[in-house]
Coordinates of C-alpha atoms and ligand atoms in Angstrom, one line a residue:
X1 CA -18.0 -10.7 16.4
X2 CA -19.4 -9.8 12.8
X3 CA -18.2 -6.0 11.5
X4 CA -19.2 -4.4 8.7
X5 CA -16.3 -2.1 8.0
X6 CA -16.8 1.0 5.5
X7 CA -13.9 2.7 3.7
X8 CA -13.9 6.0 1.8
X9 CA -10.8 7.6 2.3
X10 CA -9.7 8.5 -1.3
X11 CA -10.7 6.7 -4.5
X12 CA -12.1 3.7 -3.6
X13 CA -15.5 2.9 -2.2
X14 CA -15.5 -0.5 0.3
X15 CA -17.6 -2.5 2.3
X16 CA -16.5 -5.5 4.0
X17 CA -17.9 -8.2 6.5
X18 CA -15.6 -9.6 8.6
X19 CA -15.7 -12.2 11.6
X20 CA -13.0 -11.6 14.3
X21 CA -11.1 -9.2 12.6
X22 CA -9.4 -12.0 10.4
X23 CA -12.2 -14.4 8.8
X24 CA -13.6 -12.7 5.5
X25 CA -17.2 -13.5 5.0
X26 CA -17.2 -10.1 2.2
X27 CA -15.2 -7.5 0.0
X28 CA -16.3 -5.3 -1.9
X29 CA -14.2 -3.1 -3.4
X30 CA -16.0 -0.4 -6.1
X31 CA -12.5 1.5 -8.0
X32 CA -12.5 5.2 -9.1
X33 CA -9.6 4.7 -11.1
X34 CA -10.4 4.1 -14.3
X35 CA -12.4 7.7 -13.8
X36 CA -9.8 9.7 -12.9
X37 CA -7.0 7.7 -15.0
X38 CA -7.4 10.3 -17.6
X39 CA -6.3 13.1 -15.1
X40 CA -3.1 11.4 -14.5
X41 CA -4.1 11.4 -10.5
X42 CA -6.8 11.8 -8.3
X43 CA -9.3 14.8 -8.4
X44 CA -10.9 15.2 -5.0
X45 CA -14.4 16.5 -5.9
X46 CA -14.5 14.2 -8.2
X47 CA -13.8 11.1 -6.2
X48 CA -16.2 12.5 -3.1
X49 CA -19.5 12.7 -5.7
X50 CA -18.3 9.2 -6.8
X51 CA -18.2 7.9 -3.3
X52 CA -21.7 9.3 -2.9
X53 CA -23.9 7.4 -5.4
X54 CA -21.5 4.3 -4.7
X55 CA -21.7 3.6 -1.3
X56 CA -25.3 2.2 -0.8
X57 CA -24.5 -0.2 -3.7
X58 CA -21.3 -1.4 -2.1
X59 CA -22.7 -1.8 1.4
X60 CA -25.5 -3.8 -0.1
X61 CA -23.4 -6.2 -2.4
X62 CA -21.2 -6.8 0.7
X63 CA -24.2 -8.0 2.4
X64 CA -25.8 -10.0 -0.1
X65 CA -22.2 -11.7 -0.5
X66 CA -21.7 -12.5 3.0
X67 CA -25.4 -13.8 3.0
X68 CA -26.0 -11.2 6.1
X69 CA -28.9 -9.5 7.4
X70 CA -28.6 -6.1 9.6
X71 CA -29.9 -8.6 12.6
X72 CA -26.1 -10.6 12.3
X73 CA -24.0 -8.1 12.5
X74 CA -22.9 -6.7 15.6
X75 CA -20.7 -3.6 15.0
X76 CA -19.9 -0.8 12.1
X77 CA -17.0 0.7 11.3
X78 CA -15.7 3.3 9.4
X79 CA -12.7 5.3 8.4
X80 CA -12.1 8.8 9.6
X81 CA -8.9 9.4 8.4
X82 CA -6.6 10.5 7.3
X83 CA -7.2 10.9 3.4
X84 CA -9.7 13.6 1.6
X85 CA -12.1 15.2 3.6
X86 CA -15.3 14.8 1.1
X87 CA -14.1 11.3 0.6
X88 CA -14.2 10.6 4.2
X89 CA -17.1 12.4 4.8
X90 CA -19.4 10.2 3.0
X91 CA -18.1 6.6 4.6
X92 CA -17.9 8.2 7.9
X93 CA -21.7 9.5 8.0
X94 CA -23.4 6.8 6.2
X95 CA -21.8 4.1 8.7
X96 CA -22.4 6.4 11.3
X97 CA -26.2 6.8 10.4
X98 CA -26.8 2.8 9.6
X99 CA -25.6 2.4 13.2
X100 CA -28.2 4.7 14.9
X101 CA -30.2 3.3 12.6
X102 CA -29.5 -0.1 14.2
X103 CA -28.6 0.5 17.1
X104 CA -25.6 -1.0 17.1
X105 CA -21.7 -0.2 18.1
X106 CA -19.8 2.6 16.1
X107 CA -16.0 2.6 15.7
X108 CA -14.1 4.8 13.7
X109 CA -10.9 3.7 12.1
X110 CA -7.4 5.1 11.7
X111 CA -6.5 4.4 7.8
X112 CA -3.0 3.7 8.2
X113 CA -3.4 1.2 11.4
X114 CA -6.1 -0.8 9.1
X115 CA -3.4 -1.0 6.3
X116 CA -1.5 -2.8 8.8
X117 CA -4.4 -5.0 9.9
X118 CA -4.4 -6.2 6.8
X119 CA -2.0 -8.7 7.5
X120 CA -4.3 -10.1 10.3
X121 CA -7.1 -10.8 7.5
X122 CA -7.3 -14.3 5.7
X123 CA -8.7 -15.3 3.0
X124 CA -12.3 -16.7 2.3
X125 CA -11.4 -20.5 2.1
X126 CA -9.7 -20.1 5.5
X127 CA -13.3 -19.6 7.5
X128 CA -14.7 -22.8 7.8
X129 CA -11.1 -24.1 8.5
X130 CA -10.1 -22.2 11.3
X131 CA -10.9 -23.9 14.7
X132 CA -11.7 -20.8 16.9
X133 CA -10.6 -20.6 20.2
X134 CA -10.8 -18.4 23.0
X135 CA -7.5 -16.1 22.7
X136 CA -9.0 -13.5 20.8
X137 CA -6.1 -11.2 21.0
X138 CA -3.5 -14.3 18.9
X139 CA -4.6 -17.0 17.0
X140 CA -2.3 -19.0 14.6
X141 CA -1.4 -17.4 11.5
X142 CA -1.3 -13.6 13.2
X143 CA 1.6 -11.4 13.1
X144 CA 4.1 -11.7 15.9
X145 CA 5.1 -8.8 18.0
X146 CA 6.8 -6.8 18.5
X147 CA 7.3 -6.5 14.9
X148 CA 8.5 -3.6 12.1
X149 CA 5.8 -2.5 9.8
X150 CA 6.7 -0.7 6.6
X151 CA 3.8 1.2 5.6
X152 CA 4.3 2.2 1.7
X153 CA 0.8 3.7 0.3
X154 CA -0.3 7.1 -2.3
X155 CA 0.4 9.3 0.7
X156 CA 2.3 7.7 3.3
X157 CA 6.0 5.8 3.7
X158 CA 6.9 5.3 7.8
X159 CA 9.0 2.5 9.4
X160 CA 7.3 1.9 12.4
X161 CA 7.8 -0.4 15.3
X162 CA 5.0 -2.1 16.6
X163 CA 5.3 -3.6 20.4
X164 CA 1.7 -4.7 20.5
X165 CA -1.6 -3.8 19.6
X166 CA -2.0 -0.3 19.6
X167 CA 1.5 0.6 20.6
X168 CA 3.6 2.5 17.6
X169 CA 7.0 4.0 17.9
X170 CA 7.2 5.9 14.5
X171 CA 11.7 4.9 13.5
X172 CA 11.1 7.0 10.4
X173 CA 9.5 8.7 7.5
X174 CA 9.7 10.3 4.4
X175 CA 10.8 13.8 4.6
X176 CA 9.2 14.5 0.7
X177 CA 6.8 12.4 -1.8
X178 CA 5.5 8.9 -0.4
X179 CA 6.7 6.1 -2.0
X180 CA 3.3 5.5 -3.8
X181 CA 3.0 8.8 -4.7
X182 CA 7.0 8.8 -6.3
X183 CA 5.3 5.7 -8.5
X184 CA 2.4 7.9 -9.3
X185 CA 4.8 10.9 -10.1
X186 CA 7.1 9.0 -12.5
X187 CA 3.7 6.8 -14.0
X188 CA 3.0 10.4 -15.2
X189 CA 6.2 11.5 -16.6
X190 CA 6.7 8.5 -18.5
X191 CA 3.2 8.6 -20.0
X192 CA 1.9 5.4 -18.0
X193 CA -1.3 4.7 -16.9
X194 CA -2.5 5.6 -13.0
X195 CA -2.3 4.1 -10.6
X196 CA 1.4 4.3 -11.6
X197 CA 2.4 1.7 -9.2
X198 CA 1.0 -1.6 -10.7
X199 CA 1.8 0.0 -14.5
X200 CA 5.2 0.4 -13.9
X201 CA 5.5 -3.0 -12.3
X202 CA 4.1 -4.4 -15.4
X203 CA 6.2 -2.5 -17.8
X204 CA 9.3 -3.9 -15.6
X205 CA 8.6 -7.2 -15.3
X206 CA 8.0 -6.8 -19.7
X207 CA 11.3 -5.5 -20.3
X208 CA 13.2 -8.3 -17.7
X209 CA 11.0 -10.7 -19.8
X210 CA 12.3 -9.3 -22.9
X211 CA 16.1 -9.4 -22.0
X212 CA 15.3 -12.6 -20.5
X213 CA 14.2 -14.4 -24.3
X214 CA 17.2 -12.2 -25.4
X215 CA 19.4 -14.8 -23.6
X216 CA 20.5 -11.5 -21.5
X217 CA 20.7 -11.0 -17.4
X218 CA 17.0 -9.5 -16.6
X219 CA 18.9 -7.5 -13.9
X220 CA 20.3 -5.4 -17.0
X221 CA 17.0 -3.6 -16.9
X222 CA 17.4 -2.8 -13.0
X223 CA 21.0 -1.0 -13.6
X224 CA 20.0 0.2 -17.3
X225 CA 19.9 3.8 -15.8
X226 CA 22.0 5.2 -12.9
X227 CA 19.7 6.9 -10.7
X228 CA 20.3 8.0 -7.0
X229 CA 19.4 6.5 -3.6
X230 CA 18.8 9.1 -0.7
X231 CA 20.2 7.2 1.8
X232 CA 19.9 9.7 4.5
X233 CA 22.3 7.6 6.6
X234 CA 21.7 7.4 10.3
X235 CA 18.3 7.6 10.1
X236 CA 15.3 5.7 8.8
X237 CA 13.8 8.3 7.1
X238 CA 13.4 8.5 3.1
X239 CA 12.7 10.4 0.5
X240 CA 12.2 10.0 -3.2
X241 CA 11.7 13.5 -4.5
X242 CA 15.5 13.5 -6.1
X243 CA 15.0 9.9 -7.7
X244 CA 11.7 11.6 -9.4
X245 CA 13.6 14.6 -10.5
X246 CA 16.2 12.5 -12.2
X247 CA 13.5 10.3 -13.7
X248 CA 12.2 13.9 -15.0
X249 CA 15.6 15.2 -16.4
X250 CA 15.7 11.6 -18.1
X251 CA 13.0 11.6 -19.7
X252 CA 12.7 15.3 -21.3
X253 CA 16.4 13.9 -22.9
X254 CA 19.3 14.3 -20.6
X255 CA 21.0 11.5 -21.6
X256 CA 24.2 12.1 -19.8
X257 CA 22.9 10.0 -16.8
X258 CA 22.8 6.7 -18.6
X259 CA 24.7 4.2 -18.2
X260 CA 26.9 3.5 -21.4
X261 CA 27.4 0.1 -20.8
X262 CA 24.0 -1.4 -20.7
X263 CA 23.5 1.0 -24.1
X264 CA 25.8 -1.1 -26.0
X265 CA 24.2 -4.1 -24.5
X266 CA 20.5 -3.9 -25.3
X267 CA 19.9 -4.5 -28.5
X268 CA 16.2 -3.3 -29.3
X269 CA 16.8 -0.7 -26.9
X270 CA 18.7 1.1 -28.6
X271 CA 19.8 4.8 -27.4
X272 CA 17.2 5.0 -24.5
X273 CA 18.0 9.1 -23.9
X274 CA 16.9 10.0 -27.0
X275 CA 13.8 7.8 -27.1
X276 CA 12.4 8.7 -24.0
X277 CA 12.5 12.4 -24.9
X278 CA 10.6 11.2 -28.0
X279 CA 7.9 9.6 -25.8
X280 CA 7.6 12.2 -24.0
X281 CA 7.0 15.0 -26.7
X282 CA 4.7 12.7 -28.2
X283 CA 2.8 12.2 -24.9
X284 CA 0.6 9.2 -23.5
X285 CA -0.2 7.7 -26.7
X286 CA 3.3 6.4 -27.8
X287 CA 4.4 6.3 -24.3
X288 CA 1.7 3.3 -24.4
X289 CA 3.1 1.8 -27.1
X290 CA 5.3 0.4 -24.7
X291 CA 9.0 1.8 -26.3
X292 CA 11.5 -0.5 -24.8
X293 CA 13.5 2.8 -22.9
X294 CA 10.2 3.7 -21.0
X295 CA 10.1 0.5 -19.4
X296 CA 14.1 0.4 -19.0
X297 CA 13.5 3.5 -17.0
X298 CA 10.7 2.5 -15.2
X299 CA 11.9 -0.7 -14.0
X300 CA 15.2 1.3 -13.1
X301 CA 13.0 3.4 -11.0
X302 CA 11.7 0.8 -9.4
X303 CA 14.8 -0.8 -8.5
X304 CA 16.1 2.4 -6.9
X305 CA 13.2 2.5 -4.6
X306 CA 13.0 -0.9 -3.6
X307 CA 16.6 -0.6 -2.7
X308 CA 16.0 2.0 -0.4
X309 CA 13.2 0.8 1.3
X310 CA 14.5 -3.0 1.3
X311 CA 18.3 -2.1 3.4
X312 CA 16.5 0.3 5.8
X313 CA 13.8 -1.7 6.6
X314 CA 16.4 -4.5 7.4
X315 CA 18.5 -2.3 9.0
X316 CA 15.6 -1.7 11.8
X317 CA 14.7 -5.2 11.6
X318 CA 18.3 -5.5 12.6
X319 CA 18.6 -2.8 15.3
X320 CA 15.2 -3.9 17.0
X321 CA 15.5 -8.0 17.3
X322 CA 12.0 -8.2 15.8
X323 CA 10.1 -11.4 15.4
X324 CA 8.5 -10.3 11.6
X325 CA 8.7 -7.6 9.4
X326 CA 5.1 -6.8 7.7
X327 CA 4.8 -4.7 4.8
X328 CA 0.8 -2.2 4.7
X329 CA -0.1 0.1 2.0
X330 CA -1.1 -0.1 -1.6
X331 CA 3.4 -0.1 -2.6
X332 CA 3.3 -3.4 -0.6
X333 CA 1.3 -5.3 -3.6
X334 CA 5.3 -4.7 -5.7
X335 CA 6.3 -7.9 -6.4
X336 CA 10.0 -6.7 -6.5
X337 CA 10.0 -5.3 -3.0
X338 CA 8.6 -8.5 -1.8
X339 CA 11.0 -10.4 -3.4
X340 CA 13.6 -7.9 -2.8
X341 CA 13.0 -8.3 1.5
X342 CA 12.1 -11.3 1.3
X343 CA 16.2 -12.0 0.6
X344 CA 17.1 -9.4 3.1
X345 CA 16.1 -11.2 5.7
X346 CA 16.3 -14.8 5.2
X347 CA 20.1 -14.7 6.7
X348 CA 18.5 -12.9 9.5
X349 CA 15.6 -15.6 10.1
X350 CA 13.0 -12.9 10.6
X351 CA 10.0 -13.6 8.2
X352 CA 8.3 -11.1 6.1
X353 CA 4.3 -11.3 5.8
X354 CA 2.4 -8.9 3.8
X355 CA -1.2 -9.0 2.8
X356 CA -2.3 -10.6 -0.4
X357 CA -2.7 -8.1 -3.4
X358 CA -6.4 -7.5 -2.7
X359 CA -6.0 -6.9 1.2
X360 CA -2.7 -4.3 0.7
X361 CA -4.7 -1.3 -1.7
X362 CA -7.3 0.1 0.0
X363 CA -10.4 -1.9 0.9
X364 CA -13.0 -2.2 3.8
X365 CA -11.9 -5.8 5.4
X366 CA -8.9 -4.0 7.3
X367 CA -11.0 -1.0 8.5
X368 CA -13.6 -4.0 9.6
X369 CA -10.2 -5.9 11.4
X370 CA -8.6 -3.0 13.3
X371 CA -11.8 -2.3 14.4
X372 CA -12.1 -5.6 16.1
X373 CA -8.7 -5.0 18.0
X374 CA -10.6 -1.6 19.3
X375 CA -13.5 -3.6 20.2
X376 CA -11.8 -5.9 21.9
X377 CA -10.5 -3.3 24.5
X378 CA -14.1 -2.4 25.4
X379 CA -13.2 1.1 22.4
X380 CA -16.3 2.7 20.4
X381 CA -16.8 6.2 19.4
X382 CA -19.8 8.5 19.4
X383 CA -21.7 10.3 16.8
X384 CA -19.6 13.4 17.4
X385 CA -16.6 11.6 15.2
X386 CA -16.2 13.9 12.8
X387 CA -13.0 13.2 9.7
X388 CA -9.6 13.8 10.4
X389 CA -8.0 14.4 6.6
X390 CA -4.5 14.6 8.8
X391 CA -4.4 12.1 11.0
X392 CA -1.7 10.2 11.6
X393 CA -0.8 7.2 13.7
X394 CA -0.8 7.6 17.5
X395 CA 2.7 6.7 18.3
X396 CA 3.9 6.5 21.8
X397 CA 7.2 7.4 20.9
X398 CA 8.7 9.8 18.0
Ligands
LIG401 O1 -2.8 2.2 0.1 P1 -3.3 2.7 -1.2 O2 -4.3 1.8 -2.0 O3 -4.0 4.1 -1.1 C1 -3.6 5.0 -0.1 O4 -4.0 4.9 1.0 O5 -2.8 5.9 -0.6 O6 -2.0 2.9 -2.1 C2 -2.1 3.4 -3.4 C3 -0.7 3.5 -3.9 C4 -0.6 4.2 -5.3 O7 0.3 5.2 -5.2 C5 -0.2 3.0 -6.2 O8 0.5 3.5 -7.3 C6 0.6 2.1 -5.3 O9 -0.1 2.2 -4.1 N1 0.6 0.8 -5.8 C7 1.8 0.2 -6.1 C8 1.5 -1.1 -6.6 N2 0.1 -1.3 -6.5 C9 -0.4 -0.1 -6.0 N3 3.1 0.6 -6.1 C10 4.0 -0.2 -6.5 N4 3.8 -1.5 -7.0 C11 2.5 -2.0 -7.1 N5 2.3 -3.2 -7.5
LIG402 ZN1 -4.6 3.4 1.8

């Protein structure tokens, strides 16, 4: 079964064809943020209007890429939410009208379940290879149930237990700013470019680098400020709303939080407190110079995150006797919270899969391979689907 999936939910515009829900023939994926990088975030009329004269280009290219006329394909989907409504809006109507137009199945997709469909997708080379066979609902290389997905994107951080297709048990969430959006939030504060998540990955991995050619322990820069977890023990939720504030206090020059011993030890960073105020007064511009206490801070940031989100989501994997853990959303691209959970649960001998880079940010092949799951169970909607900004996943169980 060929699907052309459409996704529209925030900032980014996507097409995709898709065979089977896993086999990409397409992607294209047309990104807003360079437009609304100088806002520090996204603006939401902007991105809509964006989405509008983007759309027909990207459905097009996907075609031409998958070398696909409308006579091959033999469902559309689209995403209804949740995410902004104008965004939405225009996805959700034009795949709406090309399948009246065509006569041809209509499925609208849940955002957050494609994010975690995303680790059903493979890549391009993996087509031609793949001997199909008739057990549509498993094939080798899927994820195994029941499983624990930890889905980490701009708006959303949940722990959720997945039985089987379909069936969600929602073990926790964050009770403030998504873990995404605390990347986004600190991106800001430190003067670093949005999306924050990838920019203060990069300006972590530079300052391990650096202490690394220093002949010093990269992990310096992890412990270089002492910044709090919100454990919230006894329960899997999170939040990251106290981890930005501290970030914030940092940074406008409270230096009383750092950790004195790492100070002495390094070298070209010199008195990080005092610097970071500096940055900050002087705004984006020498923020982007890339001062060494920035990137001490950010990749101290990131470690406090990824330690959060690495115990509990072992914790659960613990508590449940999964098979896998899978990581969803655009946070699941961090190399460090790969890493980081990938070492959790080795001892365990539960595997962790997670989407390649391109497949965990937001993109059309995942709305195109949840929609096959929907399919599958004889599932379509009608032209009465109208967006649901708020939607969330239907759990079975809260
Ligand atoms: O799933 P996504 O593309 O959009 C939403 O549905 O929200 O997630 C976007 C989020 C942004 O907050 C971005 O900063 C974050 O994912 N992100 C990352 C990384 N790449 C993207 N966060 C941490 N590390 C990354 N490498
Ligand atoms: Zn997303």
């Amino acid at each position: 079964m060929l699907i052309l999936g459409i996704e529209s939910s925030c900032d980014e515009t996507g097409a995709a064809i898709v065979k089977d829900g896993r086999y990409l023939f397409s992607n294209v994926v047309a990104s807003q943020a360079e437009i609304h990088n100088r806002y520090g975030g996204v603006v939401p009329e902007v991105a809509s209007r964006q989405q509008l004269t983007t759309i027909i280009p990207v459905i097009e290219t996907a075609l031409d890429q998958a070398a696909c006329c409308w006579e091959n394909i033999d469902a559309i989907a689209a995403t209804y939410g949740p995410g902004l409504a104008g965004s939405l809006l225009v996805g959700l109507t034009v795949g709406k009208a090309i399948a009246l137009a065509h006569n041809l199945p209509f499925l609208g997709v849940n955002h957050l379940e494609a994010h975690i469909y995303a680790n059903w997708l493979r890549g391009q080379t993996e087509v031609a290879s793949q001997a199909m066979d008739d057990d549509w609902e498993y094939q080798d290389g899927d994820p195994l149930f029941p499983l624990i997905c930890l889905i980490i994107s701009g708006a959303h951080s949940e722990l959720v237990l997945v039985r089987n297709h379909g069936q969600y048990e929602l073990l926790g969430r964050t009770r403030d700013d998504a873990a995404g959006e605390a990347f986004d939030k600190v991106a800001r504060i430190l003067g670093l470019s949005y999306p924050g998540g990838p920019a203060i990955q990069q300006a972590a991995l530079h300052v391990e680098e650096e202490l690394r050619q220093q002949g010093k322990s990269a992990t310096q820069a992890l412990n270089a400020y002492r910044l709090p977890r919100a454990w919230l023990r006894g329960t899997y939720d999170f939040s990251f709303s106290g981890l930005k504030t501290a970030v914030l206090h940092l940074a406008e020059g409270a230096t009383e939080n750092h950790n004195p011993q790492h100070a002495r030890s390094q070298g070209s960073a010199g008195t990080p407190g005092k610097q970071v105020s500096q940055y900050t007064r002087m705004g984006m511009q020498a923020a982007q110079r890339g001062g060494a206490n920035v990137e001490l801070l950010a990749a101290s940031f990131q470690e406090a995150v990824v330690d959060v989100l690495a115990v509990k989501t072992r914790l659960a994997a613990q508590e449940y006797h999964v098979k896998q853990v899978v990581l969803a959303g655009g946070v699941a691209a961090n190399v460090s919270l790969r890493t980081r959970l990938e070492r959790e649960l080795r001892p365990l001998n539960i595997r962790l899969k997670y989407p390649s880079i391109e497949f965990c940010t937001d993109n059309a092949a995942m709305i195109a391979s949840a929609a096959f799951f929907h399919l599958l169970r004889g599932e379509q909607h009608d032209f009465a689907l109208d967006v649901e900004p708020g939607l969330s996943l239907p759990f079975t169980k809260k």
